[in-house]
Amino acid sequence: QVQLVESGGGLVQAGGSLRLSCAASDYTVAGANMGWFRQGPGKEREFVAAIRWADDRTYYADSVKGRFTISKVNAKNTVSLQMNSLKPEDTAVYYCAAVHRWIPSSQAPNPSTYDYWGQGTQVTVSS
């Protein structure tokens, strides 16, 4: 059974950094399209970042562009999200997602594109 397990969340002051990791079991991230999404209190789940297998192209929401970096470590079967210059509005539960088929660029930010999801990790940014 495919499992995606996120880690690295926590409490950080505004301006600080966190690195989230998503470890996959019974699933190979090499050849997979991976994404990070988040859901803040009272908000809908929103796209954060994605990396496409076909060309390692990365995609970012405008709200995190220049501050967050998504990367894959195929040898460790993980995908990471480096988050810098964190803001209180980044507070949310962060979810890792995966799909193992070719996807067009336009679909990378769409949650319905992804077949597998982790349970999420809480990120809280204090002001």
mmCIF file of N, CA and C in Angstrom:
data_model
loop_
_atom_site.group_PDB
_atom_site.id
_atom_site.type_symbol
_atom_site.label_atom_id
_atom_site.label_comp_id
_atom_site.label_asym_id
_atom_site.label_seq_id
_atom_site.Cartn_x
_atom_site.Cartn_y
_atom_site.Cartn_z
ATOM 1 N N GLN A 1 0.849 -1.189 0.000
ATOM 2 C CA GLN A 1 0.000 0.000 0.000
ATOM 3 C C GLN A 1 0.884 1.238 0.000
ATOM 4 N N VAL A 2 0.601 2.153 -0.913
ATOM 5 C CA VAL A 2 1.391 3.373 -1.016
ATOM 6 C C VAL A 2 1.164 4.248 0.213
ATOM 7 N N GLN A 3 2.258 4.716 0.770
ATOM 8 C CA GLN A 3 2.168 5.660 1.881
ATOM 9 C C GLN A 3 3.096 6.826 1.631
ATOM 10 N N LEU A 4 2.589 8.006 1.856
ATOM 11 C CA LEU A 4 3.389 9.223 1.833
ATOM 12 C C LEU A 4 3.348 9.800 3.247
ATOM 13 N N VAL A 5 4.504 10.009 3.835
ATOM 14 C CA VAL A 5 4.570 10.481 5.212
ATOM 15 C C VAL A 5 5.364 11.773 5.260
ATOM 16 N N GLU A 6 4.691 12.836 5.686
ATOM 17 C CA GLU A 6 5.335 14.135 5.797
ATOM 18 C C GLU A 6 5.975 14.291 7.171
ATOM 19 N N SER A 7 7.028 15.075 7.218
ATOM 20 C CA SER A 7 7.682 15.408 8.488
ATOM 21 C C SER A 7 8.340 16.765 8.355
ATOM 22 N N GLY A 8 8.743 17.321 9.493
ATOM 23 C CA GLY A 8 9.482 18.574 9.477
ATOM 24 C C GLY A 8 8.667 19.795 9.854
ATOM 25 N N GLY A 9 7.374 19.613 10.074
ATOM 26 C CA GLY A 9 6.569 20.750 10.486
ATOM 27 C C GLY A 9 6.893 21.175 11.905
ATOM 28 N N GLY A 10 6.333 22.317 12.292
ATOM 29 C CA GLY A 10 6.569 22.799 13.646
ATOM 30 C C GLY A 10 6.192 24.250 13.784
ATOM 31 N N LEU A 11 6.645 24.847 14.884
ATOM 32 C CA LEU A 11 6.379 26.245 15.189
ATOM 33 C C LEU A 11 7.639 27.055 14.922
ATOM 34 N N VAL A 12 7.492 28.139 14.186
ATOM 35 C CA VAL A 12 8.628 28.980 13.848
ATOM 36 C C VAL A 12 8.179 30.433 13.848
ATOM 37 N N GLN A 13 9.101 31.324 14.153
ATOM 38 C CA GLN A 13 8.787 32.743 14.113
ATOM 39 C C GLN A 13 8.806 33.258 12.676
ATOM 40 N N ALA A 14 8.077 34.304 12.449
ATOM 41 C CA ALA A 14 8.076 34.930 11.131
ATOM 42 C C ALA A 14 9.505 35.274 10.714
ATOM 43 N N GLY A 15 9.807 34.997 9.457
ATOM 44 C CA GLY A 15 11.152 35.206 8.948
ATOM 45 C C GLY A 15 12.041 33.983 9.036
ATOM 46 N N GLY A 16 11.583 32.987 9.761
ATOM 47 C CA GLY A 16 12.359 31.769 9.934
ATOM 48 C C GLY A 16 12.188 30.802 8.786
ATOM 49 N N SER A 17 12.792 29.621 8.956
ATOM 50 C CA SER A 17 12.791 28.598 7.908
ATOM 51 C C SER A 17 12.395 27.242 8.468
ATOM 52 N N LEU A 18 11.830 26.432 7.612
ATOM 53 C CA LEU A 18 11.546 25.032 7.903
ATOM 54 C C LEU A 18 11.768 24.234 6.628
ATOM 55 N N ARG A 19 12.112 22.970 6.824
ATOM 56 C CA ARG A 19 12.253 22.067 5.684
ATOM 57 C C ARG A 19 11.331 20.882 5.900
ATOM 58 N N LEU A 20 10.368 20.743 5.015
ATOM 59 C CA LEU A 20 9.451 19.615 5.077
ATOM 60 C C LEU A 20 9.973 18.491 4.190
ATOM 61 N N SER A 21 9.745 17.274 4.627
ATOM 62 C CA SER A 21 10.115 16.113 3.831
ATOM 63 C C SER A 21 8.915 15.197 3.672
ATOM 64 N N CYS A 22 8.877 14.513 2.550
ATOM 65 C CA CYS A 22 7.815 13.541 2.279
ATOM 66 C C CYS A 22 8.496 12.242 1.883
ATOM 67 N N ALA A 23 8.331 11.238 2.708
ATOM 68 C CA ALA A 23 8.931 9.934 2.435
ATOM 69 C C ALA A 23 7.877 8.999 1.869
ATOM 70 N N ALA A 24 8.243 8.323 0.796
ATOM 71 C CA ALA A 24 7.301 7.423 0.136
ATOM 72 C C ALA A 24 7.675 5.972 0.392
ATOM 73 N N SER A 25 6.697 5.187 0.720
ATOM 74 C CA SER A 25 6.915 3.742 0.858
ATOM 75 C C SER A 25 6.016 3.023 -0.136
ATOM 76 N N ASP A 26 6.520 1.912 -0.666
ATOM 77 C CA ASP A 26 5.811 1.176 -1.707
ATOM 78 C C ASP A 26 5.496 2.081 -2.892
ATOM 79 N N TYR A 27 6.380 3.026 -3.130
ATOM 80 C CA TYR A 27 6.171 3.991 -4.214
ATOM 81 C C TYR A 27 7.512 4.593 -4.573
ATOM 82 N N THR A 28 7.743 4.774 -5.836
ATOM 83 C CA THR A 28 9.017 5.326 -6.295
ATOM 84 C C THR A 28 8.826 6.751 -6.761
ATOM 85 N N VAL A 29 9.498 7.701 -6.091
ATOM 86 C CA VAL A 29 9.325 9.098 -6.473
ATOM 87 C C VAL A 29 10.012 9.391 -7.803
ATOM 88 N N ALA A 30 11.050 8.620 -8.116
ATOM 89 C CA ALA A 30 11.653 8.751 -9.434
ATOM 90 C C ALA A 30 10.608 8.328 -10.450
ATOM 91 N N GLY A 31 10.288 9.218 -11.384
ATOM 92 C CA GLY A 31 9.233 8.903 -12.335
ATOM 93 C C GLY A 31 7.861 9.359 -11.888
ATOM 94 N N ALA A 32 7.776 9.986 -10.704
ATOM 95 C CA ALA A 32 6.492 10.475 -10.206
ATOM 96 C C ALA A 32 6.467 11.993 -10.253
ATOM 97 N N ASN A 33 5.292 12.512 -10.421
ATOM 98 C CA ASN A 33 5.062 13.940 -10.271
ATOM 99 C C ASN A 33 4.624 14.181 -8.833
ATOM 100 N N MET A 34 5.324 15.062 -8.160
ATOM 101 C CA MET A 34 5.081 15.281 -6.738
ATOM 102 C C MET A 34 4.647 16.715 -6.497
ATOM 103 N N GLY A 35 3.753 16.864 -5.524
ATOM 104 C CA GLY A 35 3.285 18.199 -5.207
ATOM 105 C C GLY A 35 3.147 18.422 -3.724
ATOM 106 N N TRP A 36 3.150 19.672 -3.338
ATOM 107 C CA TRP A 36 2.858 20.096 -1.965
ATOM 108 C C TRP A 36 1.645 21.018 -2.008
ATOM 109 N N PHE A 37 0.733 20.768 -1.104
ATOM 110 C CA PHE A 37 -0.453 21.591 -0.946
ATOM 111 C C PHE A 37 -0.564 21.970 0.525
ATOM 112 N N ARG A 38 -1.402 22.935 0.822
ATOM 113 C CA ARG A 38 -1.617 23.315 2.212
ATOM 114 C C ARG A 38 -3.060 23.719 2.430
ATOM 115 N N GLN A 39 -3.475 23.603 3.678
ATOM 116 C CA GLN A 39 -4.823 23.998 4.057
ATOM 117 C C GLN A 39 -4.754 24.728 5.375
ATOM 118 N N GLY A 40 -5.038 26.020 5.319
ATOM 119 C CA GLY A 40 -5.046 26.838 6.522
ATOM 120 C C GLY A 40 -6.381 26.763 7.235
ATOM 121 N N PRO A 41 -6.468 27.275 8.460
ATOM 122 C CA PRO A 41 -7.706 27.247 9.227
ATOM 123 C C PRO A 41 -8.839 27.926 8.479
ATOM 124 N N GLY A 42 -9.923 27.218 8.265
ATOM 125 C CA GLY A 42 -11.091 27.777 7.596
ATOM 126 C C GLY A 42 -10.909 28.023 6.116
ATOM 127 N N LYS A 43 -9.847 27.465 5.550
ATOM 128 C CA LYS A 43 -9.587 27.693 4.127
ATOM 129 C C LYS A 43 -9.630 26.391 3.347
ATOM 130 N N GLU A 44 -9.749 26.509 2.045
ATOM 131 C CA GLU A 44 -9.686 25.340 1.188
ATOM 132 C C GLU A 44 -8.228 24.960 0.938
ATOM 133 N N ARG A 45 -8.043 23.695 0.550
ATOM 134 C CA ARG A 45 -6.692 23.242 0.236
ATOM 135 C C ARG A 45 -6.189 24.001 -0.990
ATOM 136 N N GLU A 46 -4.947 24.460 -0.903
ATOM 137 C CA GLU A 46 -4.403 25.244 -2.005
ATOM 138 C C GLU A 46 -3.038 24.708 -2.428
ATOM 139 N N PHE A 47 -2.723 24.937 -3.678
ATOM 140 C CA PHE A 47 -1.465 24.507 -4.255
ATOM 141 C C PHE A 47 -0.314 25.332 -3.696
ATOM 142 N N VAL A 48 0.811 24.669 -3.448
ATOM 143 C CA VAL A 48 2.021 25.352 -2.989
ATOM 144 C C VAL A 48 3.131 25.204 -4.026
ATOM 145 N N ALA A 49 3.481 23.959 -4.362
ATOM 146 C CA ALA A 49 4.583 23.715 -5.282
ATOM 147 C C ALA A 49 4.456 22.312 -5.872
ATOM 148 N N ALA A 50 5.084 22.116 -7.034
ATOM 149 C CA ALA A 50 5.088 20.797 -7.659
ATOM 150 C C ALA A 50 6.354 20.638 -8.474
ATOM 151 N N ILE A 51 6.727 19.380 -8.676
ATOM 152 C CA ILE A 51 7.863 19.068 -9.531
ATOM 153 C C ILE A 51 7.442 17.951 -10.466
ATOM 154 N N ARG A 52 7.655 18.168 -11.743
ATOM 155 C CA ARG A 52 7.180 17.228 -12.744
ATOM 156 C C ARG A 52 8.297 16.272 -13.146
ATOM 157 N N TRP A 53 7.976 15.007 -13.193
ATOM 158 C CA TRP A 53 8.971 13.976 -13.486
ATOM 159 C C TRP A 53 9.565 14.144 -14.875
ATOM 160 N N ALA A 54 8.711 14.453 -15.870
ATOM 161 C CA ALA A 54 9.148 14.392 -17.261
ATOM 162 C C ALA A 54 10.370 15.271 -17.524
ATOM 163 N N ASP A 55 10.436 16.436 -16.854
ATOM 164 C CA ASP A 55 11.524 17.363 -17.158
ATOM 165 C C ASP A 55 12.075 18.066 -15.924
ATOM 166 N N ASP A 56 11.685 17.587 -14.734
ATOM 167 C CA ASP A 56 12.112 18.211 -13.466
ATOM 168 C C ASP A 56 11.698 19.677 -13.383
ATOM 169 N N ARG A 57 10.718 20.026 -14.152
ATOM 170 C CA ARG A 57 10.244 21.402 -14.079
ATOM 171 C C ARG A 57 9.509 21.609 -12.765
ATOM 172 N N THR A 58 9.697 22.777 -12.181
ATOM 173 C CA THR A 58 9.051 23.086 -10.915
ATOM 174 C C THR A 58 8.000 24.175 -11.103
ATOM 175 N N TYR A 59 7.013 24.150 -10.241
ATOM 176 C CA TYR A 59 5.912 25.110 -10.293
ATOM 177 C C TYR A 59 5.668 25.609 -8.876
ATOM 178 N N TYR A 60 5.328 26.877 -8.757
ATOM 179 C CA TYR A 60 5.090 27.465 -7.445
ATOM 180 C C TYR A 60 3.875 28.373 -7.473
ATOM 181 N N ALA A 61 3.167 28.387 -6.374
ATOM 182 C CA ALA A 61 2.126 29.387 -6.211
ATOM 183 C C ALA A 61 2.786 30.754 -6.102
ATOM 184 N N ASP A 62 2.108 31.775 -6.579
ATOM 185 C CA ASP A 62 2.688 33.120 -6.525
ATOM 186 C C ASP A 62 3.015 33.535 -5.096
ATOM 187 N N SER A 63 2.227 33.070 -4.147
ATOM 188 C CA SER A 63 2.407 33.484 -2.761
ATOM 189 C C SER A 63 3.692 32.945 -2.128
ATOM 190 N N VAL A 64 4.290 31.919 -2.737
ATOM 191 C CA VAL A 64 5.498 31.323 -2.151
ATOM 192 C C VAL A 64 6.708 31.441 -3.071
ATOM 193 N N LYS A 65 6.510 31.937 -4.268
ATOM 194 C CA LYS A 65 7.584 32.018 -5.251
ATOM 195 C C LYS A 65 8.732 32.864 -4.698
ATOM 196 N N GLY A 66 9.943 32.344 -4.822
ATOM 197 C CA GLY A 66 11.107 33.052 -4.314
ATOM 198 C C GLY A 66 11.422 32.747 -2.865
ATOM 199 N N ARG A 67 10.495 32.107 -2.158
ATOM 200 C CA ARG A 67 10.724 31.764 -0.745
ATOM 201 C C ARG A 67 10.798 30.257 -0.515
ATOM 202 N N PHE A 68 10.036 29.494 -1.296
ATOM 203 C CA PHE A 68 9.971 28.040 -1.136
ATOM 204 C C PHE A 68 10.675 27.366 -2.312
ATOM 205 N N THR A 69 11.271 26.190 -2.039
ATOM 206 C CA THR A 69 11.916 25.403 -3.078
ATOM 207 C C THR A 69 11.546 23.940 -2.912
ATOM 208 N N ILE A 70 11.038 23.348 -3.992
ATOM 209 C CA ILE A 70 10.702 21.927 -3.984
ATOM 210 C C ILE A 70 11.827 21.157 -4.667
ATOM 211 N N SER A 71 12.144 19.982 -4.119
ATOM 212 C CA SER A 71 13.191 19.167 -4.723
ATOM 213 C C SER A 71 12.923 17.697 -4.439
ATOM 214 N N LYS A 72 13.475 16.834 -5.291
ATOM 215 C CA LYS A 72 13.350 15.392 -5.109
ATOM 216 C C LYS A 72 14.720 14.785 -4.892
ATOM 217 N N VAL A 73 14.777 13.813 -3.999
ATOM 218 C CA VAL A 73 15.981 13.031 -3.814
ATOM 219 C C VAL A 73 15.612 11.589 -4.127
ATOM 220 N N ASN A 74 15.836 11.210 -5.381
ATOM 221 C CA ASN A 74 15.372 9.891 -5.811
ATOM 222 C C ASN A 74 16.031 8.762 -5.025
ATOM 223 N N ALA A 75 17.299 8.934 -4.688
ATOM 224 C CA ALA A 75 18.015 7.884 -3.971
ATOM 225 C C ALA A 75 17.395 7.636 -2.595
ATOM 226 N N LYS A 76 16.780 8.650 -2.029
ATOM 227 C CA LYS A 76 16.154 8.502 -0.711
ATOM 228 C C LYS A 76 14.644 8.366 -0.819
ATOM 229 N N ASN A 77 14.146 8.391 -2.042
ATOM 230 C CA ASN A 77 12.703 8.276 -2.258
ATOM 231 C C ASN A 77 11.926 9.328 -1.475
ATOM 232 N N THR A 78 12.428 10.557 -1.517
ATOM 233 C CA THR A 78 11.770 11.632 -0.789
ATOM 234 C C THR A 78 11.637 12.864 -1.673
ATOM 235 N N VAL A 79 10.715 13.709 -1.278
ATOM 236 C CA VAL A 79 10.588 15.027 -1.879
ATOM 237 C C VAL A 79 10.551 16.028 -0.730
ATOM 238 N N SER A 80 11.224 17.137 -0.905
ATOM 239 C CA SER A 80 11.343 18.122 0.173
ATOM 240 C C SER A 80 10.773 19.462 -0.245
ATOM 241 N N LEU A 81 10.441 20.251 0.744
ATOM 242 C CA LEU A 81 9.992 21.619 0.528
ATOM 243 C C LEU A 81 10.758 22.501 1.504
ATOM 244 N N GLN A 82 11.714 23.240 0.991
ATOM 245 C CA GLN A 82 12.466 24.195 1.802
ATOM 246 C C GLN A 82 11.681 25.493 1.847
ATOM 247 N N MET A 83 11.348 25.931 3.047
ATOM 248 C CA MET A 83 10.537 27.132 3.209
ATOM 249 C C MET A 83 11.336 28.180 3.962
ATOM 250 N N ASN A 84 11.595 29.281 3.317
ATOM 251 C CA ASN A 84 12.347 30.384 3.917
ATOM 252 C C ASN A 84 11.466 31.616 4.021
ATOM 253 N N SER A 85 11.915 32.557 4.830
ATOM 254 C CA SER A 85 11.183 33.828 5.007
ATOM 255 C C SER A 85 9.708 33.568 5.286
ATOM 256 N N LEU A 86 9.448 32.705 6.219
ATOM 257 C CA LEU A 86 8.067 32.315 6.509
ATOM 258 C C LEU A 86 7.264 33.469 7.076
ATOM 259 N N LYS A 87 5.988 33.459 6.727
ATOM 260 C CA LYS A 87 5.065 34.505 7.155
ATOM 261 C C LYS A 87 3.918 33.855 7.941
ATOM 262 N N PRO A 88 3.261 34.614 8.790
ATOM 263 C CA PRO A 88 2.114 34.045 9.517
ATOM 264 C C PRO A 88 1.058 33.445 8.593
ATOM 265 N N GLU A 89 0.899 34.018 7.429
ATOM 266 C CA GLU A 89 -0.100 33.489 6.491
ATOM 267 C C GLU A 89 0.301 32.163 5.861
ATOM 268 N N ASP A 90 1.518 31.713 6.112
ATOM 269 C CA ASP A 90 1.934 30.381 5.675
ATOM 270 C C ASP A 90 1.464 29.292 6.641
ATOM 271 N N THR A 91 0.899 29.701 7.759
ATOM 272 C CA THR A 91 0.401 28.731 8.734
ATOM 273 C C THR A 91 -0.667 27.848 8.106
ATOM 274 N N ALA A 92 -0.452 26.534 8.177
ATOM 275 C CA ALA A 92 -1.377 25.585 7.545
ATOM 276 C C ALA A 92 -0.898 24.171 7.825
ATOM 277 N N VAL A 93 -1.752 23.218 7.481
ATOM 278 C CA VAL A 93 -1.319 21.831 7.393
ATOM 279 C C VAL A 93 -0.822 21.618 5.976
ATOM 280 N N TYR A 94 0.388 21.097 5.857
ATOM 281 C CA TYR A 94 1.006 20.891 4.556
ATOM 282 C C TYR A 94 0.923 19.417 4.177
ATOM 283 N N TYR A 95 0.495 19.174 2.945
ATOM 284 C CA TYR A 95 0.291 17.821 2.443
ATOM 285 C C TYR A 95 1.189 17.549 1.239
ATOM 286 N N CYS A 96 1.713 16.348 1.203
ATOM 287 C CA CYS A 96 2.466 15.859 0.064
ATOM 288 C C CYS A 96 1.527 15.035 -0.808
ATOM 289 N N ALA A 97 1.710 15.113 -2.125
ATOM 290 C CA ALA A 97 0.853 14.365 -3.047
ATOM 291 C C ALA A 97 1.686 13.810 -4.198
ATOM 292 N N ALA A 98 1.192 12.733 -4.806
ATOM 293 C CA ALA A 98 1.950 12.085 -5.879
ATOM 294 C C ALA A 98 1.027 11.503 -6.938
ATOM 295 N N VAL A 99 1.512 11.495 -8.154
ATOM 296 C CA VAL A 99 0.827 10.828 -9.257
ATOM 297 C C VAL A 99 1.893 10.283 -10.187
ATOM 298 N N HIS A 100 1.668 9.025 -10.657
ATOM 299 C CA HIS A 100 2.712 8.348 -11.427
ATOM 300 C C HIS A 100 2.315 8.210 -12.880
ATOM 301 N N ARG A 101 1.985 9.317 -13.501
ATOM 302 C CA ARG A 101 1.717 9.336 -14.930
ATOM 303 C C ARG A 101 2.053 10.722 -15.450
ATOM 304 N N TRP A 102 2.184 10.820 -16.755
ATOM 305 C CA TRP A 102 2.491 12.117 -17.344
ATOM 306 C C TRP A 102 1.344 13.075 -17.115
ATOM 307 N N ILE A 103 1.674 14.311 -16.749
ATOM 308 C CA ILE A 103 0.659 15.333 -16.574
ATOM 309 C C ILE A 103 1.081 16.589 -17.321
ATOM 310 N N PRO A 104 0.131 17.303 -17.905
ATOM 311 C CA PRO A 104 0.479 18.575 -18.539
ATOM 312 C C PRO A 104 0.778 19.628 -17.480
ATOM 313 N N SER A 105 1.543 20.606 -17.860
ATOM 314 C CA SER A 105 1.921 21.661 -16.922
ATOM 315 C C SER A 105 0.706 22.297 -16.261
ATOM 316 N N SER A 106 -0.335 22.491 -17.043
ATOM 317 C CA SER A 106 -1.521 23.181 -16.534
ATOM 318 C C SER A 106 -2.182 22.434 -15.386
ATOM 319 N N GLN A 107 -1.956 21.141 -15.282
ATOM 320 C CA GLN A 107 -2.610 20.325 -14.248
ATOM 321 C C GLN A 107 -1.772 20.147 -12.996
ATOM 322 N N ALA A 108 -0.541 20.577 -12.996
ATOM 323 C CA ALA A 108 0.319 20.400 -11.821
ATOM 324 C C ALA A 108 -0.263 21.045 -10.559
ATOM 325 N N PRO A 109 -0.900 22.203 -10.644
ATOM 326 C CA PRO A 109 -1.467 22.817 -9.421
ATOM 327 C C PRO A 109 -2.839 22.287 -9.021
ATOM 328 N N ASN A 110 -3.400 21.376 -9.769
ATOM 329 C CA ASN A 110 -4.763 20.904 -9.526
ATOM 330 C C ASN A 110 -4.741 19.719 -8.558
ATOM 331 N N PRO A 111 -5.354 19.837 -7.392
ATOM 332 C CA PRO A 111 -5.329 18.721 -6.426
ATOM 333 C C PRO A 111 -5.895 17.419 -6.991
ATOM 334 N N SER A 112 -6.880 17.513 -7.875
ATOM 335 C CA SER A 112 -7.502 16.306 -8.399
ATOM 336 C C SER A 112 -6.582 15.528 -9.333
ATOM 337 N N THR A 113 -5.452 16.128 -9.701
ATOM 338 C CA THR A 113 -4.465 15.451 -10.540
ATOM 339 C C THR A 113 -3.801 14.293 -9.814
ATOM 340 N N TYR A 114 -3.699 14.402 -8.498
ATOM 341 C CA TYR A 114 -2.864 13.502 -7.709
ATOM 342 C C TYR A 114 -3.649 12.316 -7.162
ATOM 343 N N ASP A 115 -2.996 11.161 -7.179
ATOM 344 C CA ASP A 115 -3.637 9.923 -6.741
ATOM 345 C C ASP A 115 -3.383 9.594 -5.278
ATOM 346 N N TYR A 116 -2.264 10.034 -4.755
ATOM 347 C CA TYR A 116 -1.874 9.656 -3.395
ATOM 348 C C TYR A 116 -1.575 10.895 -2.570
ATOM 349 N N TRP A 117 -1.949 10.820 -1.304
ATOM 350 C CA TRP A 117 -1.773 11.946 -0.395
ATOM 351 C C TRP A 117 -1.235 11.466 0.953
ATOM 352 N N GLY A 118 -0.427 12.322 1.561
ATOM 353 C CA GLY A 118 0.005 12.057 2.920
ATOM 354 C C GLY A 118 -1.022 12.575 3.912
ATOM 355 N N GLN A 119 -0.735 12.381 5.198
ATOM 356 C CA GLN A 119 -1.652 12.795 6.261
ATOM 357 C C GLN A 119 -1.462 14.249 6.650
ATOM 358 N N GLY A 120 -0.371 14.839 6.257
ATOM 359 C CA GLY A 120 -0.149 16.246 6.545
ATOM 360 C C GLY A 120 0.745 16.493 7.741
ATOM 361 N N THR A 121 1.387 17.651 7.743
ATOM 362 C CA THR A 121 2.207 18.085 8.867
ATOM 363 C C THR A 121 1.904 19.560 9.127
ATOM 364 N N GLN A 122 1.757 19.902 10.405
ATOM 365 C CA GLN A 122 1.355 21.256 10.771
ATOM 366 C C GLN A 122 2.553 22.200 10.755
ATOM 367 N N VAL A 123 2.353 23.336 10.120
ATOM 368 C CA VAL A 123 3.333 24.427 10.140
ATOM 369 C C VAL A 123 2.638 25.642 10.743
ATOM 370 N N THR A 124 3.222 26.176 11.808
ATOM 371 C CA THR A 124 2.669 27.350 12.457
ATOM 372 C C THR A 124 3.739 28.433 12.495
ATOM 373 N N VAL A 125 3.405 29.595 11.956
ATOM 374 C CA VAL A 125 4.346 30.716 11.912
ATOM 375 C C VAL A 125 3.788 31.813 12.807
ATOM 376 N N SER A 126 4.537 32.160 13.839
ATOM 377 C CA SER A 126 4.092 33.180 14.774
ATOM 378 C C SER A 126 4.640 34.547 14.354
ATOM 379 N N SER A 127 3.865 35.570 14.657
ATOM 380 C CA SER A 127 4.284 36.933 14.268
ATOM 381 C C SER A 127 5.127 37.583 15.341
#
